[in-house]
XYZ file of C-alpha atoms in Angstrom:
754
model
C -47.904 40.273 -18.063
C -47.555 37.631 -20.951
C -48.197 34.379 -20.009
C -45.763 31.163 -20.472
C -44.995 30.428 -24.014
C -46.770 27.180 -25.283
C -44.778 23.793 -25.448
C -44.022 22.887 -28.842
C -45.255 19.301 -29.458
C -42.049 18.056 -30.979
C -40.225 18.815 -28.381
C -39.731 15.919 -25.532
C -41.405 16.352 -22.177
C -39.482 17.682 -19.157
C -39.844 15.007 -16.920
C -38.025 13.319 -14.166
C -38.073 9.837 -15.801
C -37.094 11.273 -19.240
C -33.934 13.330 -17.441
C -32.674 10.535 -15.977
C -32.849 8.236 -19.078
C -30.906 10.891 -20.662
C -28.233 11.268 -18.297
C -27.812 7.678 -18.213
C -27.720 7.287 -22.228
C -25.397 10.478 -22.141
C -23.090 9.986 -19.533
C -20.610 12.388 -21.397
C -22.707 15.124 -22.028
C -24.909 15.707 -19.242
C -23.787 19.250 -17.983
C -27.116 21.621 -17.525
C -26.730 23.053 -20.607
C -26.832 19.779 -22.362
C -30.196 18.615 -20.696
C -31.477 22.209 -21.668
C -30.623 21.783 -25.133
C -31.854 18.604 -25.280
C -35.180 19.060 -23.900
C -35.334 22.495 -26.026
C -35.616 24.389 -22.322
C -36.402 27.915 -22.707
C -37.476 31.085 -20.622
C -39.561 29.870 -17.569
C -38.931 26.237 -18.059
C -35.169 26.983 -17.028
C -36.575 27.381 -13.374
C -38.518 24.412 -13.929
C -35.134 22.119 -14.870
C -33.111 24.129 -12.263
C -35.569 22.627 -9.526
C -35.978 19.202 -10.550
C -32.200 18.750 -11.087
C -32.254 20.003 -7.312
C -34.809 17.717 -6.262
C -33.136 14.607 -7.841
C -30.012 15.591 -6.059
C -31.203 16.421 -2.679
C -32.694 12.555 -3.093
C -29.228 10.902 -4.307
C -30.528 9.792 -7.669
C -28.257 12.074 -9.900
C -24.721 13.135 -8.620
C -22.327 15.960 -9.746
C -22.564 19.690 -10.521
C -24.062 21.795 -13.176
C -20.907 20.999 -15.417
C -21.441 17.366 -15.702
C -24.225 15.076 -13.864
C -24.261 11.314 -13.619
C -26.127 8.630 -12.236
C -24.634 7.444 -8.995
C -22.486 4.410 -9.936
C -22.095 4.997 -13.479
C -18.939 5.103 -15.361
C -17.840 7.724 -18.286
C -17.467 6.092 -21.812
C -14.174 7.276 -21.716
C -12.140 8.274 -18.460
C -9.169 8.077 -16.350
C -8.362 4.987 -14.193
C -5.333 3.747 -12.046
C -3.909 0.327 -11.868
C -4.834 -0.709 -8.359
C -4.237 -4.562 -8.254
C -4.768 -7.933 -9.947
C -7.035 -10.842 -9.724
C -6.312 -14.447 -9.497
C -5.656 -14.920 -13.063
C -3.473 -12.058 -13.227
C -5.703 -9.568 -14.769
C -4.561 -6.023 -14.128
C -7.548 -4.459 -12.228
C -8.412 -0.572 -12.364
C -10.308 1.792 -10.298
C -11.776 5.669 -11.528
C -9.288 8.298 -10.316
C -12.684 10.332 -9.374
C -15.084 8.680 -7.377
C -17.133 9.781 -4.316
C -18.130 6.520 -2.196
C -20.482 8.553 -0.102
C -22.577 9.198 -2.943
C -22.008 6.784 -5.422
C -21.083 3.757 -3.403
C -18.059 1.141 -3.220
C -15.588 2.126 -6.156
C -15.682 -0.044 -8.975
C -12.800 -2.396 -9.733
C -12.813 -3.544 -13.638
C -10.513 -5.824 -15.333
C -7.941 -4.279 -18.063
C -8.040 -5.003 -21.704
C -4.817 -4.471 -23.275
C -2.749 -4.546 -26.367
C 1.087 -4.823 -27.236
C 0.862 -1.268 -28.321
C -0.640 0.080 -25.250
C 0.884 -2.268 -22.459
C 0.284 -1.129 -19.191
C 3.678 -1.103 -16.796
C 1.938 -2.177 -13.701
C 0.204 -1.487 -10.753
C 0.444 2.615 -9.907
C 0.393 3.360 -13.657
C -2.589 5.701 -15.158
C -4.405 5.372 -17.935
C -6.965 6.455 -20.271
C -9.755 3.802 -21.197
C -12.779 2.976 -22.509
C -15.531 1.149 -20.561
C -17.467 -1.233 -22.900
C -20.153 -3.235 -21.215
C -20.829 -6.551 -22.487
C -24.165 -8.279 -23.155
C -23.961 -10.156 -19.605
C -23.480 -6.664 -17.949
C -19.800 -7.420 -17.245
C -17.850 -4.345 -17.972
C -14.247 -3.900 -18.912
C -11.640 -1.009 -19.318
C -9.981 -1.060 -22.861
C -7.053 0.752 -22.732
C -6.482 3.919 -25.106
C -3.188 5.375 -23.991
C -0.844 5.119 -20.576
C -0.605 8.733 -19.319
C 2.310 9.721 -17.438
C 2.898 7.687 -14.363
C 1.454 9.493 -11.308
C 1.065 7.388 -8.028
C -2.047 8.865 -5.991
C -0.813 6.316 -3.076
C 1.686 6.822 -0.521
C 3.308 4.118 0.954
C 3.726 4.414 5.024
C 3.376 2.641 8.289
C 0.190 2.548 10.386
C 0.630 3.517 13.971
C -2.478 3.125 16.137
C -3.992 6.081 18.522
C -5.888 5.567 21.420
C -9.869 5.788 20.863
C -9.877 4.541 17.405
C -7.926 5.445 14.005
C -4.055 6.501 13.786
C -1.889 7.728 11.797
C 0.542 6.654 9.285
C 3.933 7.213 8.933
C 5.512 7.987 5.751
C 8.401 6.047 4.409
C 10.077 8.664 1.897
C 11.427 11.628 3.703
C 9.431 14.307 1.561
C 6.406 12.477 1.915
C 3.646 13.942 4.498
C 2.098 12.019 7.596
C -1.691 11.581 7.441
C -4.187 11.291 10.090
C -6.593 8.179 9.644
C -10.028 8.528 11.148
C -11.347 5.198 12.786
C -13.478 4.002 9.799
C -11.022 4.467 7.519
C -8.076 1.921 8.711
C -9.158 -0.893 6.538
C -8.335 -3.058 9.688
C -4.745 -2.085 9.706
C -2.900 -3.210 12.662
C -0.380 -1.291 14.243
C 3.071 -1.816 12.298
C 1.109 -2.614 9.066
C 2.923 -1.316 5.620
C 0.157 0.477 4.273
C -1.141 2.493 1.177
C -2.839 5.547 1.886
C -4.787 7.903 -0.373
C -4.928 11.557 0.605
C -8.189 13.053 1.809
C -9.188 16.613 1.671
C -6.348 19.150 3.163
C -7.239 21.270 5.993
C -5.170 24.526 7.353
C -4.771 22.914 11.065
C -3.598 19.692 11.957
C -2.163 16.661 9.958
C -3.768 16.272 6.418
C -6.279 13.632 6.696
C -6.037 10.315 4.561
C -7.732 6.580 4.068
C -6.312 3.443 3.636
C -6.720 1.456 0.680
C -4.563 -1.554 1.127
C -2.491 -3.549 3.697
C 0.286 -4.889 2.261
C 2.651 -6.213 4.999
C 3.793 -6.138 8.097
C 7.152 -4.193 9.536
C 7.263 -7.233 11.880
C 8.587 -9.689 8.682
C 12.290 -10.118 7.990
C 11.742 -8.595 4.488
C 9.935 -5.538 5.778
C 12.804 -3.291 4.148
C 12.791 -4.826 1.035
C 8.786 -4.970 0.517
C 8.658 -1.195 1.407
C 11.065 -0.853 -2.093
C 8.851 -3.343 -3.647
C 5.470 -1.344 -3.032
C 7.213 2.153 -3.295
C 8.796 1.221 -7.175
C 5.475 -0.811 -7.955
C 7.428 -4.033 -8.668
C 5.487 -7.023 -9.379
C 6.446 -9.493 -6.741
C 3.570 -12.148 -6.414
C 2.649 -14.434 -9.061
C -0.891 -14.685 -10.043
C -2.415 -18.306 -9.911
C -2.956 -18.590 -13.661
C 0.808 -17.918 -14.323
C 2.054 -20.816 -11.575
C -0.684 -23.057 -13.061
C 0.763 -22.446 -16.482
C 4.403 -22.990 -15.538
C 3.300 -26.502 -13.357
C 1.880 -27.634 -16.736
C 5.092 -27.296 -18.516
C 6.695 -30.737 -19.288
C 10.150 -31.866 -20.241
C 11.641 -30.467 -23.736
C 11.787 -32.930 -26.783
C 14.480 -33.835 -29.135
C 12.709 -32.375 -32.079
C 14.858 -29.881 -33.695
C 18.092 -30.591 -31.222
C 21.351 -31.696 -31.329
C 22.612 -34.139 -28.477
C 25.382 -32.824 -27.111
C 24.740 -34.472 -23.549
C 28.275 -36.020 -23.839
C 29.702 -32.723 -24.003
C 31.596 -31.913 -20.669
C 29.962 -28.576 -20.272
C 30.334 -26.964 -16.384
C 28.537 -24.314 -15.041
C 30.625 -21.605 -12.366
C 28.342 -19.634 -10.593
C 27.719 -18.064 -7.032
C 28.325 -20.423 -4.558
C 24.661 -19.664 -3.139
C 23.510 -19.704 -6.752
C 19.914 -21.414 -7.152
C 19.537 -21.521 -10.728
C 22.345 -22.160 -13.410
C 21.603 -20.695 -16.715
C 24.716 -20.659 -18.590
C 27.383 -23.707 -18.971
C 30.940 -23.469 -20.771
C 33.532 -25.412 -22.402
C 36.795 -25.314 -24.155
C 39.094 -27.362 -26.197
C 41.813 -27.000 -28.763
C 40.920 -26.535 -32.456
C 41.792 -29.741 -34.411
C 41.678 -27.721 -37.730
C 45.260 -27.438 -38.974
C 44.032 -23.996 -40.620
C 43.932 -22.458 -37.063
C 47.162 -22.902 -35.165
C 47.169 -22.354 -31.711
C 43.528 -21.730 -31.825
C 40.653 -22.954 -29.442
C 36.868 -23.508 -29.548
C 34.694 -22.005 -26.769
C 31.310 -23.351 -26.083
C 28.680 -21.197 -24.519
C 25.373 -22.925 -23.513
C 22.108 -21.169 -22.087
C 19.173 -22.328 -21.013
C 16.262 -22.835 -23.731
C 13.745 -20.724 -21.937
C 12.002 -20.296 -25.470
C 10.839 -23.916 -25.220
C 8.645 -22.985 -22.117
C 7.710 -19.458 -22.320
C 5.741 -18.763 -25.422
C 4.575 -15.657 -27.098
C 0.996 -14.709 -26.335
C 0.936 -17.195 -23.038
C 0.350 -15.757 -19.229
C 4.362 -16.750 -18.577
C 5.194 -14.372 -21.374
C 2.927 -11.139 -20.692
C 4.077 -11.733 -16.664
C 7.702 -11.944 -17.505
C 7.740 -9.323 -20.040
C 5.487 -6.908 -17.397
C 8.373 -7.606 -14.952
C 11.145 -7.029 -17.598
C 14.146 -8.632 -15.297
C 14.815 -10.435 -11.652
C 15.168 -7.983 -8.783
C 17.724 -9.014 -6.563
C 17.718 -7.857 -2.857
C 19.880 -8.671 -0.015
C 17.067 -10.733 1.629
C 15.209 -12.132 -1.315
C 15.321 -12.518 -5.187
C 12.116 -11.431 -7.005
C 12.149 -13.754 -10.474
C 11.058 -12.722 -13.573
C 9.892 -16.242 -14.259
C 8.324 -19.219 -11.456
C 10.654 -21.217 -9.699
C 9.162 -23.854 -11.738
C 10.693 -22.363 -14.633
C 13.928 -21.004 -13.522
C 15.129 -23.142 -10.877
C 13.876 -26.404 -12.160
C 13.217 -26.601 -15.875
C 15.448 -24.352 -17.159
C 18.242 -24.566 -14.607
C 21.325 -26.730 -16.093
C 21.324 -29.127 -12.931
C 24.493 -31.233 -12.897
C 23.916 -34.684 -14.541
C 20.393 -33.954 -15.542
C 19.231 -33.551 -19.107
C 18.350 -29.886 -19.993
C 17.549 -28.014 -23.398
C 19.733 -25.460 -24.506
C 20.844 -22.625 -27.273
C 24.188 -22.747 -27.561
C 27.304 -20.915 -29.319
C 30.196 -22.406 -30.934
C 32.804 -20.074 -30.962
C 36.081 -20.431 -32.879
C 39.342 -18.595 -31.466
C 42.151 -17.651 -33.625
C 45.623 -17.892 -31.946
C 45.668 -14.128 -31.319
C 42.536 -14.430 -29.139
C 40.098 -13.398 -31.962
C 36.890 -14.821 -32.572
C 37.082 -16.535 -36.047
C 33.416 -17.395 -36.495
C 30.655 -18.958 -34.721
C 27.554 -20.992 -35.122
C 24.255 -21.401 -32.963
C 22.899 -24.809 -32.315
C 19.645 -25.980 -30.277
C 20.644 -28.680 -28.050
C 20.249 -31.211 -25.277
C 22.620 -31.014 -23.013
C 23.970 -32.189 -19.462
C 26.185 -30.403 -17.201
C 29.147 -32.496 -15.875
C 29.814 -30.180 -12.914
C 28.583 -27.564 -10.877
C 31.228 -25.073 -9.487
C 31.257 -22.287 -7.719
C 33.467 -19.317 -8.599
C 35.636 -19.934 -5.771
C 36.093 -23.881 -6.052
C 36.601 -23.370 -9.426
C 39.523 -20.879 -8.627
C 41.223 -22.815 -5.985
C 41.151 -26.048 -8.237
C 43.181 -24.350 -11.129
C 45.331 -22.481 -8.663
C 46.263 -26.275 -7.235
C 44.411 -25.858 -4.022
C 43.295 -29.047 -2.224
C 39.648 -29.342 -2.921
C 36.615 -31.443 -3.813
C 36.875 -30.644 -7.463
C 37.572 -34.418 -9.372
C 41.026 -34.198 -11.135
C 39.593 -35.320 -14.620
C 37.424 -32.007 -14.208
C 40.573 -29.730 -13.697
C 42.522 -31.530 -16.376
C 40.099 -31.743 -19.103
C 37.537 -28.704 -18.181
C 38.854 -26.327 -16.210
C 42.691 -26.166 -17.441
C 41.422 -25.736 -21.152
C 38.691 -23.096 -20.239
C 41.733 -20.711 -18.418
C 43.992 -21.148 -21.468
C 40.821 -20.080 -23.370
C 40.478 -16.997 -21.159
C 44.221 -16.153 -21.460
C 43.897 -16.221 -25.219
C 40.919 -14.208 -25.334
C 42.273 -11.538 -22.950
C 44.937 -10.871 -25.728
C 42.165 -9.619 -27.728
C 40.572 -7.725 -25.193
C 43.847 -6.061 -24.559
C 43.339 -4.674 -28.374
C 40.427 -3.857 -27.968
C 40.488 -1.647 -24.856
C 37.239 -1.762 -23.271
C 36.655 1.116 -20.539
C 38.262 -0.467 -17.444
C 36.821 1.413 -14.272
C 37.650 0.257 -10.598
C 34.690 0.722 -8.940
C 34.054 -2.369 -6.788
C 30.283 -3.389 -5.470
C 29.729 -4.115 -2.138
C 27.243 -7.415 -0.846
C 25.584 -7.041 2.274
C 25.062 -10.240 4.516
C 22.346 -10.082 6.724
C 21.558 -12.407 9.936
C 19.226 -14.370 10.801
C 16.490 -11.845 12.141
C 16.709 -10.127 8.613
C 19.248 -7.436 10.072
C 22.820 -6.379 8.593
C 25.526 -8.776 9.860
C 28.453 -7.733 7.777
C 29.265 -5.718 4.564
C 31.725 -7.421 2.296
C 33.694 -6.670 -0.966
C 33.812 -10.039 -2.608
C 36.918 -11.066 -4.196
C 37.399 -10.666 -7.767
C 38.823 -13.737 -9.123
C 39.937 -14.803 -12.929
C 36.838 -17.086 -12.618
C 34.612 -14.277 -12.531
C 36.318 -12.543 -15.438
C 36.487 -16.109 -17.332
C 32.878 -16.252 -17.121
C 32.553 -12.496 -18.283
C 34.740 -12.645 -21.361
C 33.069 -16.002 -22.533
C 29.577 -14.412 -22.230
C 30.332 -11.355 -23.896
C 31.839 -13.421 -26.826
C 28.406 -15.071 -26.843
C 26.823 -11.809 -26.707
C 28.295 -10.514 -29.885
C 27.832 -13.389 -32.016
C 24.233 -13.087 -31.281
C 24.104 -9.839 -32.493
C 26.122 -10.665 -35.821
C 24.230 -13.763 -36.636
C 20.995 -11.865 -36.507
C 21.991 -8.995 -38.103
C 23.703 -11.109 -40.976
C 20.134 -12.672 -41.248
C 18.416 -9.501 -41.354
C 16.297 -10.624 -38.095
C 15.035 -7.708 -35.944
C 16.062 -7.639 -32.473
C 17.032 -5.960 -29.443
C 20.437 -4.555 -28.761
C 22.243 -3.972 -25.557
C 23.378 -0.217 -26.421
C 25.781 2.072 -24.775
C 25.708 5.509 -26.330
C 29.310 7.697 -26.433
C 29.796 10.556 -23.657
C 27.420 13.545 -24.987
C 29.543 16.632 -25.606
C 28.274 18.475 -22.980
C 29.447 15.662 -20.575
C 33.104 15.548 -22.388
C 33.139 19.539 -22.215
C 32.635 19.284 -17.987
C 34.978 16.324 -17.616
C 37.985 18.130 -19.575
C 37.399 20.949 -17.505
C 37.448 19.038 -14.424
C 40.447 17.096 -15.353
C 42.262 20.663 -16.087
C 42.123 21.512 -12.427
C 44.205 18.299 -12.131
C 46.820 19.090 -14.627
C 45.259 16.087 -16.491
C 44.254 16.429 -20.299
C 41.659 15.108 -22.419
C 41.904 14.908 -25.841
C 39.741 17.485 -27.342
C 39.535 16.462 -31.412
C 38.786 13.515 -33.231
C 36.670 10.575 -31.952
C 37.280 9.725 -28.201
C 37.416 5.854 -27.303
C 37.679 4.155 -24.316
C 41.291 3.788 -24.518
C 41.299 7.627 -24.038
C 39.745 7.226 -20.533
C 41.899 4.334 -19.550
C 44.712 6.543 -19.983
C 43.655 8.913 -17.378
C 42.554 6.323 -15.338
C 46.122 4.657 -15.353
C 47.377 8.271 -14.843
C 45.632 8.378 -11.266
C 46.041 4.790 -10.536
C 47.208 4.288 -6.495
C 47.084 7.867 -6.388
C 45.161 10.069 -4.167
C 42.905 11.062 -7.172
C 41.982 7.664 -8.170
C 38.755 7.326 -6.551
C 37.732 10.779 -7.586
C 38.832 10.127 -11.351
C 37.011 6.926 -11.451
C 33.805 8.581 -9.814
C 34.164 11.239 -12.415
C 34.617 9.616 -15.564
C 31.602 7.152 -14.352
C 29.557 9.910 -14.217
C 30.680 11.390 -17.839
C 29.074 8.388 -19.315
C 25.724 7.385 -21.056
C 23.283 5.008 -19.764
C 23.107 1.938 -21.489
C 19.702 0.960 -22.695
C 17.779 -1.777 -24.880
C 16.622 -0.611 -28.263
C 15.989 -2.001 -31.455
C 18.400 0.881 -33.311
C 22.440 -0.436 -33.146
C 24.167 2.529 -31.965
C 27.225 -0.047 -30.505
C 28.424 -0.368 -27.016
C 30.841 2.118 -26.070
C 31.945 0.884 -22.793
C 32.995 -2.551 -23.965
C 34.235 -0.998 -27.311
C 32.148 -3.071 -29.739
C 30.025 -2.010 -32.955
C 27.224 -4.361 -31.846
C 26.037 -6.342 -28.439
C 23.094 -8.295 -27.341
C 21.735 -9.835 -24.102
C 21.516 -13.353 -25.138
C 23.226 -15.364 -22.308
C 20.600 -14.974 -19.261
C 16.672 -15.127 -20.221
C 15.716 -16.871 -17.058
C 16.328 -12.948 -16.155
C 16.058 -10.752 -18.445
C 13.541 -10.349 -20.543
C 15.789 -8.699 -23.409
C 17.496 -12.250 -23.500
C 14.555 -13.692 -23.991
C 13.558 -11.891 -27.231
C 17.134 -12.416 -28.453
C 16.537 -16.120 -28.114
C 13.527 -16.032 -29.835
C 14.854 -13.974 -32.854
C 17.726 -16.800 -33.290
C 15.075 -19.564 -33.147
C 13.089 -17.730 -35.893
C 16.227 -16.529 -38.011
C 17.806 -20.212 -38.164
C 14.568 -22.275 -38.453
C 15.366 -24.194 -35.161
C 11.707 -24.958 -34.371
C 9.123 -23.902 -32.042
C 9.024 -20.805 -29.885
C 10.587 -18.273 -32.109
C 9.957 -14.897 -32.227
C 6.041 -14.287 -33.106
C 4.747 -11.161 -35.418
C 3.416 -9.078 -32.502
C 6.671 -9.257 -30.996
C 8.648 -7.609 -33.772
C 6.177 -5.031 -34.644
C 6.312 -4.211 -30.877
C 10.059 -4.314 -30.551
C 10.470 -0.504 -29.917
C 7.818 -0.541 -27.206
C 9.206 -3.713 -25.450
C 12.835 -1.920 -25.317
C 11.398 0.873 -23.616
C 9.494 -0.852 -21.106
C 12.166 -3.141 -20.244
C 14.734 -0.581 -20.112
C 12.168 1.284 -17.497
C 12.020 -2.194 -15.781
C 15.733 -1.904 -15.456
C 15.872 1.383 -13.852
C 12.854 0.471 -11.367
C 15.005 -2.573 -10.224
C 18.075 -0.545 -9.925
C 16.179 1.972 -7.910
C 14.536 -0.436 -5.578
C 18.065 -2.253 -4.958
C 19.682 1.151 -3.925
C 16.536 2.189 -1.751
C 16.603 -1.158 0.382
C 20.327 -0.882 1.059
C 19.818 2.490 2.199
C 17.363 1.595 4.336
C 19.024 -1.449 5.863
C 22.118 0.336 6.382
C 19.959 3.369 7.989
C 18.342 0.712 10.086
C 21.313 -0.993 11.428
C 22.725 2.301 12.316
C 19.674 3.750 13.968
C 21.428 2.893 17.449
C 24.511 4.457 17.137
C 23.707 8.131 16.868
C 26.312 10.300 17.879
C 29.397 7.754 16.907
C 32.072 9.264 14.288
C 32.922 7.166 10.960
C 35.192 7.542 8.275
C 33.513 8.342 4.789
C 34.009 9.774 1.274
C 32.456 12.457 -0.504
C 30.125 10.503 -3.091
C 28.124 13.751 -4.058
C 28.057 17.120 -4.296
C 25.238 19.194 -4.768
C 24.077 22.866 -4.277
C 22.291 21.862 -1.280
C 25.430 19.830 0.866
C 27.553 16.700 0.336
C 26.642 13.160 0.277
C 28.952 11.406 2.437
C 29.655 7.065 1.707
C 30.773 5.275 4.504
C 32.851 2.932 2.729
C 32.600 0.289 5.529
C 28.996 -0.041 4.781
C 28.551 1.257 1.039
C 25.573 3.724 1.938
C 25.475 7.655 1.825
C 24.333 10.394 4.135
C 23.909 13.644 4.015
C 25.864 16.855 5.268
C 23.430 20.100 4.559
C 25.568 22.990 3.080
C 24.463 25.158 6.178
C 26.317 23.185 8.572
C 29.643 23.272 6.987
C 31.110 26.397 8.836
C 30.543 30.405 9.127
C 31.427 31.375 5.783
C 29.447 31.342 2.678
C 30.085 27.881 0.441
C 29.792 28.365 -3.493
C 28.706 25.123 -5.589
C 31.433 24.327 -8.239
C 29.824 22.081 -10.395
C 32.577 21.542 -12.945
C 34.836 21.126 -10.027
C 32.533 18.776 -8.221
C 33.138 21.065 -4.906
C 32.152 23.482 -2.302
C 34.350 25.962 -2.070
C 34.135 28.758 0.670
C 33.827 32.063 -0.756
C 36.701 33.869 1.507
C 38.780 31.212 2.436
C 38.761 29.367 -0.724
C 38.785 25.925 1.072
C 36.221 23.735 0.742
C 35.532 19.858 0.202
C 35.192 17.852 -2.856
C 34.282 14.643 -4.630
C 36.046 11.765 -3.535
C 37.772 13.655 -0.488
C 38.148 11.269 2.432
C 36.630 12.677 5.470
C 35.296 11.731 8.834
C 31.395 12.812 9.968
C 29.481 12.049 13.189
C 26.040 10.409 12.529
C 23.242 12.760 13.672
C 19.866 11.092 12.609
C 19.018 7.786 10.828
C 15.761 7.033 9.556
C 15.118 3.770 8.994
C 11.935 3.761 6.954
C 13.114 6.816 4.695
C 16.621 4.990 4.310
C 18.250 8.252 5.288
C 21.174 9.299 7.581
C 21.999 13.024 8.546
C 25.909 13.773 9.065
C 27.923 16.529 10.758
C 30.991 17.275 9.209
C 34.087 16.921 11.617
C 36.884 17.280 8.729
C 38.023 20.960 8.106
C 37.817 22.428 4.672
C 40.855 22.165 2.796
C 43.047 24.233 0.249
C 41.388 23.149 -3.188
C 43.363 23.184 -6.455
C 42.358 26.137 -8.604
C 38.555 27.004 -9.426
C 36.635 26.227 -12.343
C 34.324 28.958 -13.934
C 31.372 27.762 -12.612
C 32.490 28.630 -9.106
C 33.796 31.963 -10.430
C 29.954 32.558 -11.893
C 28.555 31.495 -8.578
C 30.457 33.870 -6.599
C 29.932 36.869 -8.981
C 25.875 36.012 -8.785
C 26.145 36.521 -5.369
C 28.248 39.413 -5.316
C 25.732 41.182 -7.924
C 22.900 39.697 -5.799
C 24.371 41.683 -2.856
C 24.725 44.808 -4.406
C 21.636 44.830 -6.270
C 20.011 44.744 -2.843
C 22.194 47.393 -1.291
C 21.090 49.706 -4.131
C 17.506 48.739 -3.460
C 18.070 49.565 0.069
C 19.449 52.837 -0.640
C 17.133 53.678 -2.814
C 14.143 52.841 -0.257
C 15.736 54.900 2.507
C 16.102 58.133 0.388
C 12.489 57.596 -0.402
């Protein structure tokens, strides 16, 4: 037999040290094939390489498989990471998504280096990053791109078990429950809200997981909103560096500012408001060329003076996108030093503002406008109810001078611009919002529908005027901005709405461009009738979702050609961008739009639109959990409800008293088969033609309430009713079921013959 081939002198020596050096230097290409190629391994040397790699693995010197070997504790030059937290300076920290702590030791955390074009949305986001090691040995993860958001962690409540360890109850109904071994609890206590990472699945018993973070306790009064904060990845703790930056801020100067401190501007806000970011004033226009006209002034806190591009305050505000409002707390976009102090238009205190002076003609239309950077002083802090009572002549504590010289002109201007609103005909949906009042223990005390006052509408109308003026000014100056856009309904949604309205003998125009006034005409037809709630709900669902975008597509709901959010930079980042754009376009001094801001408007608009949807989902989930917690002790009781959603799986029934939904599975509705009529928004019995429809008033019994998941299940007590004519989608569903039964019967007969 031939002997071994003599080794070529030019080939590197196949030694333990050489192989380890190669794996360390080439983490991206260190498979068995790569190593063999690098060392020109052939013939019998392959056995030697295999034995060498096996010895190194057995000793724990290297880890991995034949596809990729690595040095324990080593990171690939490019890999997938997940945002898991932040340090004291607010720097986002990432961990590798694939890591074996048993072999590689403790999972490393690296600070994230990012730029505006690859902005990370926040904790829970997965990124593709490049690992960079500095001369001092410190490593960072440079963002290449943000991957699809996929949270590998699950939120739950830890329950201890005798003998150590425990289990984690999920806070979402569709999630799994996990068993936690004694060494994987991370010192969590019974009742703690924790994040758990799934381990290997087994065929028997609960899946096993490990706790990676303890985020709070269910014993606190804010536990319910804490679940929503962590479930949706909403940043709620300001890093120390951000707070320090806010604390260093001082009073604004008079540079580039007009002195408006003598103008009697007033704030009108909710009674429990902690910050006041807008003030208003109105007066008759003395210009003889504008008979019957008025001048309305809207002043907004000048946040741009304090929150500059490129600062930690700005980066934090951009990541948050907006303030989030829960029944038990507010998660602000900016620290209180800014939002509740320096930028709050307090009564009798000098405050910087960006103001717009609106000239209104005798028909209520805006004639002209101008923006000013000013120093102002609020002459009165009023609540909505307080201002309304004063204008209605009720006894109160509003000084007569404020009533006569400030409030009466404001209401006169409101009535004037109301004429223009009537001609404009914005979409007029009647969908009252509910507000949850909590007791001292953090539990639901009552649910109320706040009264809609003219004081509310007055502020809304003036804010809309200011928003329009901001968009018009920036367009005229060819300055890029972020619009608040609301597209018209899609053709498919309009077709579905048209089919639905036909079942109520209501016509929706088919030809030409539909405007909000067409929908208002339909809403007037059903006003105070049995179908009022139903039609309002269906018309709402036919509308597009409002978004932030640098492209102007108009605002369909308000029936406006151009519209931008200008009036609340304390709680919306979009407004802060618009303020900066105005400062830049009108040369109003420092704090304007940076070049980087302008280059990344599209990315910013996408991020703050996503943050807005995230906030809405978190707020809705918190209300559902609070109500489920409130009703958990009333299992078996009956409630009056209204069908708020119809799906193939069943009905969502809203309890009007509480504003929360529960579910009625379709299989519990009755003995006959129910078809889903998508266009008719109904479930219809196949034989009887009776069923349930969106908007129907029903009586239900509470069968189950899961506070952690925020879900309730009802039993339907109301018998199905005869519905108007079924739509084509019902007949299609029924025909499909009949065809399916017929196919099964044919197949059965064929099998019997065989």
